[in-house]
Structures are given as C-alpha cells and as structure tokens.
Amino acid sequence: MAEYLTKYGYAPDQEAMGRALEMIASSLESVASEQVYKECFSMMDLTTLKTNDTPASVRKLVDKVNCFRQTYPEWPLPASVCVYPNFAATVKEARACDFNITVVSACFPSSQSFLEVKLRECELAVEHGADEVDIVLALNAFLAGDYDSAAEEIRQVRECIDAVAARQGRKVHLKVILETGLLRTSEAIANASFLAMEAGADFIKTSTGKVDVNATPAAAYVMCECIAKYHAATGRKVGFKPAGGISSAADALCYYSIVSSLLGKEWLNKDLFRFGVSRVANSLLAAVEQKTVTFF
C-alpha cells in the first residue's frame, strides 16, 4: 500500500501537523464571525441515524428545515438531510425547500454484507430519491490487505448509483467513509484516502459516528493533505466531510480552519465541504443569536 504514498509524493509529518493544529486551535476566536458560522451551517448534512427513527420522526425533522427560514430569514438552509436509505422517499415527499437528500447506505455502519446486498441497497436509495450516497470503506478487505477488493467495491457502487441516476436524468454524489478511528495510523488514513479518491469518491468522510473514535482534527488534517495532493496530480477536486462527535460551534470552526488552511477558499462551499451533524446546528445558531437555541 506504500505505492499510494509514493505515487502522490506524500508522507505524513507528525511534528508539522502537530504545530499546525496547535496554531489552528489557538486562533479559533479570530476565525469566528457571523459569516463563518452561517457558512458552516450551509455546509451541514443535518443527520438523524437513530435505531428508533420512524417516518413520523423523519418528517418532523424535514418540517423543521422546511419552516426554518420563517424563523431565521437571514440564515441559509443546511445542505442536506441525512437519513437511513429506507427514509429517502419520506424525505422526498416531505421536502418543500431546496436541500439535498443524503442517505447512508451499503450496509452502514459496518459494511459487513455481500456486495450484491450493498449494491441493491444503494440502487433502491437512489430510485427512492437520494441525491447523495454515503458508504463505508470495506474495512473487512482493507484491514486484511486486500486493497483491490476494497477499491473495486467503491467502483461498483459508483457505477450502480450513476446508472440509476442517469435513468432519472440526474446525477448523484458518492461519499466514502474511511472510519478513521479504526485505521490507527496517519499512513493508513492516507492510503485509504487515496484509494477511495481513485475509485471514484466525490467526497471522503472521516467517520460513521458509530465507533469509539470518530472525527478528529488529526485525521482531518491528513485527509485534507491527501485531497490537495490528489488534486495537484489529477486536477480533480474531491470534497471533505468530517462527521461523528462534532457538537459545538468551536468544533465546526476547527474543521473549517483546517480546510481553509490546506485546501483554500475554493473548498469552503457545500459542493466540496460538508459537516455530518446531529447537534451542531443549534450551537451555530446560538453563537450568532447570542442565546440558547433549541430549534433542531
């Protein structure tokens, strides 16, 4: 797997990364502004992934997004609502304003099943209205050293969802979750990043939120460095999505600052940067409104 690092001329520098992250952490107050908080809000995938989700609870979340601008007319909408694939049609039916439908699919969060099952679930999700599909890297293959199988699975999902979307006259985006908390080393995170991008990911995403260690600034830093290297080599822009454990406005500012410093302003939009969040929306609102907010 070292060939990816050699191919893209990348070697994680732990000391340099540590210094950069310390500098980012110490300068968050200077980054904070109403404009930046609202930009972060506009890049949220507002997420509900509970075992007890029901059509009614999902519709309730969508209704909150539908009426959000009535309460906060100066704020943007979140980029998408993210749900389990069986709720894609529920979101589509309830959606009354401009946001995307994101689903987690391919046997999320473990990705432990037959490839045929994963492909069929992704196919159904797009048929039912998903605009974006988030899948988990096949760690059963990747951690065993079977990188070809891990990459091939992403390629087949890519082909599957593209074919369904083409029949509907539209396009869908594919996000690949690396589950960085289980990859242990910066080198493994980098290898998984390059593998996923080469296999067709539109975004690479840190985590499912379902394991002990989810998004971390260190993992985000490595992933964004890899995105920059991949872009320099291929000219293709791949997006970045931190997810799992992001709960405060300060967390959002941290990841915003990492993307800004490594990838630049052209990545600071919902086409190339997302947050996977279930809690941070109210924190961002509260930071600007200067009061406790419990809208979501």
Coordinates of C-alpha atoms in Angstrom, one line a residue:
M1 CA 0.0 0.0 0.0
A2 CA 3.0 2.3 0.2
E3 CA 2.7 2.8 -3.5
Y4 CA -0.1 5.3 -2.9
L5 CA 2.1 7.5 -0.8
T6 CA 5.0 7.1 -3.3
K7 CA 2.7 7.8 -6.2
Y8 CA 1.4 11.0 -4.8
G9 CA 4.6 12.1 -3.0
Y10 CA 3.0 12.2 0.4
A11 CA 4.5 11.4 3.8
P12 CA 2.6 12.4 7.0
D13 CA 4.8 14.8 9.1
Q14 CA 3.5 14.4 12.6
E15 CA 5.6 17.2 14.1
A16 CA 4.5 19.7 11.4
M17 CA 0.9 18.6 11.7
G18 CA 1.0 19.0 15.5
R19 CA 2.3 22.5 15.2
A20 CA -0.3 23.4 12.6
L21 CA -3.1 22.1 14.7
E22 CA -1.9 23.9 17.8
M23 CA -1.9 27.1 15.8
I24 CA -5.4 26.5 14.4
A25 CA -6.7 25.7 17.9
S26 CA -5.2 28.9 19.3
S27 CA -6.6 31.1 16.6
L28 CA -10.3 30.0 16.5
E29 CA -11.5 33.2 18.1
S30 CA -10.0 35.2 15.2
V31 CA -11.9 33.0 12.7
A32 CA -15.2 33.2 14.5
S33 CA -17.7 35.6 12.8
E34 CA -21.4 35.6 11.9
Q35 CA -20.4 35.0 8.2
V36 CA -18.3 31.9 9.0
Y37 CA -20.9 30.4 11.4
K38 CA -23.5 30.8 8.6
E39 CA -21.2 29.3 6.1
C40 CA -20.7 26.3 8.3
F41 CA -24.5 26.0 8.8
S42 CA -24.9 26.0 5.0
M43 CA -22.5 23.0 4.7
M44 CA -24.3 20.8 7.2
D45 CA -25.7 17.4 6.4
L46 CA -28.4 17.5 9.1
T47 CA -28.4 13.9 10.3
T48 CA -30.7 11.5 12.1
L49 CA -29.5 7.9 12.3
K50 CA -31.2 6.5 15.3
T51 CA -32.5 3.0 15.7
N52 CA -35.8 4.4 16.7
D53 CA -36.2 6.7 13.7
T54 CA -39.7 6.5 12.2
P55 CA -41.4 8.1 9.2
A56 CA -43.0 10.5 11.6
S57 CA -39.8 11.5 13.3
V58 CA -38.0 11.9 10.0
R59 CA -40.9 14.1 8.6
K60 CA -40.7 16.2 11.8
L61 CA -37.0 16.9 11.1
V62 CA -37.8 17.8 7.5
D63 CA -40.6 20.0 8.5
K64 CA -38.2 21.9 10.8
V65 CA -36.0 22.5 7.7
N66 CA -39.0 23.5 5.6
C67 CA -40.0 26.2 8.0
F68 CA -36.5 27.2 9.2
R69 CA -36.4 30.4 7.0
Q70 CA -39.6 31.6 8.5
T71 CA -37.9 31.9 11.9
Y72 CA -34.4 32.7 10.7
P73 CA -34.8 34.5 7.3
E74 CA -31.2 35.7 7.3
W75 CA -29.8 32.2 7.5
P76 CA -29.0 29.7 4.7
L77 CA -30.6 26.3 4.7
P78 CA -28.5 23.2 5.6
A79 CA -27.0 21.4 2.5
S80 CA -28.9 18.2 3.1
V81 CA -30.9 16.0 5.4
C82 CA -29.1 12.7 6.0
V83 CA -31.1 9.5 6.9
Y84 CA -31.1 5.8 6.5
P85 CA -31.9 4.7 2.9
N86 CA -35.4 3.4 3.7
F87 CA -36.3 7.0 4.6
A88 CA -35.2 8.6 1.3
A89 CA -38.8 8.6 -0.1
T90 CA -40.1 10.0 3.2
V91 CA -37.7 13.0 2.9
K92 CA -38.5 13.5 -0.7
E93 CA -42.3 13.5 -0.1
A94 CA -41.9 16.0 2.8
R95 CA -39.3 18.2 1.3
A96 CA -40.7 21.7 0.5
C97 CA -37.4 23.7 0.0
D98 CA -34.0 23.5 -1.5
F99 CA -31.8 20.9 0.2
N100 CA -30.4 17.5 -0.9
I101 CA -31.4 14.1 0.3
T102 CA -28.4 12.2 1.7
V103 CA -28.5 8.5 2.7
V104 CA -26.1 6.2 4.5
S105 CA -26.1 3.0 2.5
A106 CA -24.3 -0.2 1.6
C107 CA -25.0 -1.8 5.0
F108 CA -23.9 1.2 7.1
P109 CA -22.2 1.4 9.5
S110 CA -20.3 -1.9 9.4
S111 CA -20.3 -2.5 5.6
Q112 CA -20.4 -6.2 6.6
S113 CA -22.5 -8.0 4.0
F114 CA -22.5 -9.3 0.5
L115 CA -21.6 -6.9 -2.2
E116 CA -24.8 -7.7 -4.1
V117 CA -26.8 -6.6 -1.0
K118 CA -24.8 -3.4 -0.7
L119 CA -25.4 -2.6 -4.4
R120 CA -29.1 -3.3 -4.2
E121 CA -29.5 -1.1 -1.2
C122 CA -27.7 1.8 -2.9
E123 CA -29.8 1.2 -6.1
L124 CA -33.0 1.4 -4.1
A125 CA -31.9 4.5 -2.3
V126 CA -31.3 6.4 -5.5
E127 CA -34.5 5.1 -7.0
H128 CA -36.4 6.5 -3.9
G129 CA -34.8 9.9 -4.3
A130 CA -31.4 10.0 -2.7
D131 CA -29.2 12.8 -4.1
E132 CA -26.1 11.7 -2.2
V133 CA -25.0 8.3 -1.0
D134 CA -22.6 7.8 1.9
I135 CA -20.9 4.4 2.1
V136 CA -18.3 2.9 4.4
L137 CA -15.0 1.7 3.1
A138 CA -14.9 -2.1 3.2
L139 CA -12.6 -2.4 6.2
N140 CA -13.0 -6.2 6.1
A141 CA -10.9 -6.1 2.9
F142 CA -8.8 -3.0 3.6
L143 CA -7.6 -4.1 7.0
A144 CA -6.8 -7.6 5.7
G145 CA -4.6 -6.0 3.0
D146 CA -7.0 -6.8 0.1
Y147 CA -6.9 -3.3 -1.3
D148 CA -8.0 -4.3 -4.7
S149 CA -11.3 -5.6 -3.4
A150 CA -11.9 -2.5 -1.2
A151 CA -11.4 -0.3 -4.3
E152 CA -13.4 -2.5 -6.6
E153 CA -16.4 -2.3 -4.2
I154 CA -16.3 1.5 -4.3
R155 CA -16.1 1.4 -8.1
Q156 CA -19.1 -0.9 -8.4
V157 CA -21.2 1.3 -6.1
R158 CA -20.2 4.3 -8.2
E159 CA -21.3 2.6 -11.4
C160 CA -24.5 1.4 -9.8
I161 CA -25.7 4.7 -8.5
D162 CA -24.6 6.6 -11.6
A163 CA -26.6 4.2 -13.8
V164 CA -29.8 4.6 -11.7
A165 CA -29.4 8.4 -11.6
A166 CA -28.8 8.5 -15.4
R167 CA -32.1 6.8 -16.0
Q168 CA -33.7 9.5 -13.9
G169 CA -31.9 12.3 -15.8
R170 CA -29.8 13.4 -12.9
K171 CA -26.6 12.9 -11.0
V172 CA -25.8 11.7 -7.5
H173 CA -22.7 12.2 -5.3
L174 CA -20.8 9.4 -3.6
K175 CA -19.1 9.9 -0.2
V176 CA -16.8 7.2 1.1
I177 CA -16.5 7.0 4.9
L178 CA -13.0 5.8 5.9
E179 CA -13.8 5.2 9.6
T180 CA -10.5 6.8 10.6
G181 CA -10.8 5.9 14.2
L182 CA -10.2 2.2 13.2
L183 CA -7.3 2.9 10.9
R184 CA -4.9 3.7 13.7
T185 CA -2.1 5.5 11.8
S186 CA -1.8 8.5 9.6
E187 CA -0.3 6.3 6.8
A188 CA -3.3 4.1 6.9
I189 CA -5.7 7.1 6.7
A190 CA -3.7 8.5 3.8
N191 CA -3.7 5.2 1.9
A192 CA -7.5 4.8 2.4
S193 CA -8.0 8.4 1.3
F194 CA -6.1 7.9 -2.0
L195 CA -7.7 4.5 -2.6
A196 CA -11.2 6.0 -2.2
M197 CA -10.5 9.0 -4.4
E198 CA -9.0 6.9 -7.2
A199 CA -12.0 4.6 -7.0
G200 CA -14.4 7.4 -7.7
A201 CA -15.4 9.1 -4.4
D202 CA -16.8 12.6 -4.7
F203 CA -16.1 13.2 -1.0
I204 CA -14.0 11.4 1.6
K205 CA -15.6 11.4 5.0
T206 CA -14.0 10.7 8.4
S207 CA -16.4 8.5 10.3
T208 CA -19.8 6.9 10.9
G209 CA -20.2 8.3 14.4
K210 CA -20.9 4.7 15.5
V211 CA -17.4 3.7 16.8
D212 CA -15.4 4.8 19.8
V213 CA -13.2 7.3 18.0
N214 CA -14.8 9.4 15.3
A215 CA -13.8 12.7 13.6
T216 CA -10.5 14.2 14.9
P217 CA -8.6 17.2 13.7
A218 CA -5.5 15.0 13.1
A219 CA -7.4 12.6 10.8
A220 CA -9.0 15.6 9.0
Y221 CA -5.6 17.2 8.5
V222 CA -4.2 14.1 6.9
M223 CA -7.2 13.6 4.7
C224 CA -7.1 17.3 3.5
E225 CA -3.4 17.0 2.7
C226 CA -4.2 13.9 0.6
I227 CA -7.0 15.8 -1.2
A228 CA -4.6 18.5 -2.0
K229 CA -2.0 16.1 -3.3
Y230 CA -4.6 14.2 -5.4
H231 CA -5.9 17.5 -6.9
A232 CA -2.4 18.5 -7.8
A233 CA -1.8 15.2 -9.5
T234 CA -5.1 14.8 -11.3
G235 CA -6.9 18.2 -11.4
R236 CA -10.0 16.6 -9.8
K237 CA -11.4 18.3 -6.8
V238 CA -12.6 15.8 -4.1
G239 CA -14.7 17.1 -1.2
F240 CA -14.1 16.5 2.5
K241 CA -16.7 15.7 5.2
P242 CA -15.9 15.4 8.9
A243 CA -18.6 13.5 10.9
G244 CA -19.1 12.0 14.3
G245 CA -18.6 13.8 17.6
I246 CA -18.9 17.3 16.1
S247 CA -21.2 19.0 18.5
S248 CA -20.1 22.6 19.1
A249 CA -19.6 25.8 17.1
A250 CA -15.9 25.6 18.1
D251 CA -15.7 22.1 16.5
A252 CA -17.1 23.5 13.3
L253 CA -14.6 26.4 13.3
C254 CA -11.7 23.9 13.8
Y255 CA -12.6 21.8 10.7
Y256 CA -13.4 25.0 8.7
S257 CA -9.9 26.3 9.6
I258 CA -8.2 23.0 8.6
V259 CA -10.0 23.0 5.2
S260 CA -9.2 26.7 4.7
S261 CA -5.5 26.4 5.5
L262 CA -4.9 23.2 3.5
L263 CA -7.3 23.5 0.5
G264 CA -8.1 27.2 0.3
K265 CA -11.3 29.2 0.0
E266 CA -12.4 27.4 -3.1
W267 CA -13.2 24.4 -0.9
L268 CA -15.3 26.4 1.5
N269 CA -18.7 25.6 0.0
K270 CA -21.2 22.9 0.1
D271 CA -20.0 21.3 -3.1
L272 CA -16.7 20.4 -1.6
F273 CA -17.1 20.6 2.2
R274 CA -19.8 19.1 4.5
F275 CA -20.3 18.5 8.2
G276 CA -22.1 15.4 9.3
V277 CA -24.0 16.8 12.3
S278 CA -27.0 16.0 14.5
R279 CA -26.2 18.5 17.3
V280 CA -24.0 21.4 16.0
A281 CA -26.9 23.2 14.2
N282 CA -28.2 24.7 17.4
S283 CA -24.7 25.6 18.6
L284 CA -24.1 27.6 15.4
L285 CA -27.4 29.4 15.7
A286 CA -26.7 30.1 19.4
A287 CA -23.2 31.5 18.6
V288 CA -24.8 34.2 16.3
E289 CA -28.0 34.8 18.1
Q290 CA -26.2 35.0 21.5
K291 CA -28.8 32.9 23.3
T292 CA -29.6 29.2 23.8
V293 CA -31.3 27.8 20.7
T294 CA -33.2 24.5 20.5
F295 CA -34.7 24.8 17.1
F296 CA -33.5 21.4 15.9

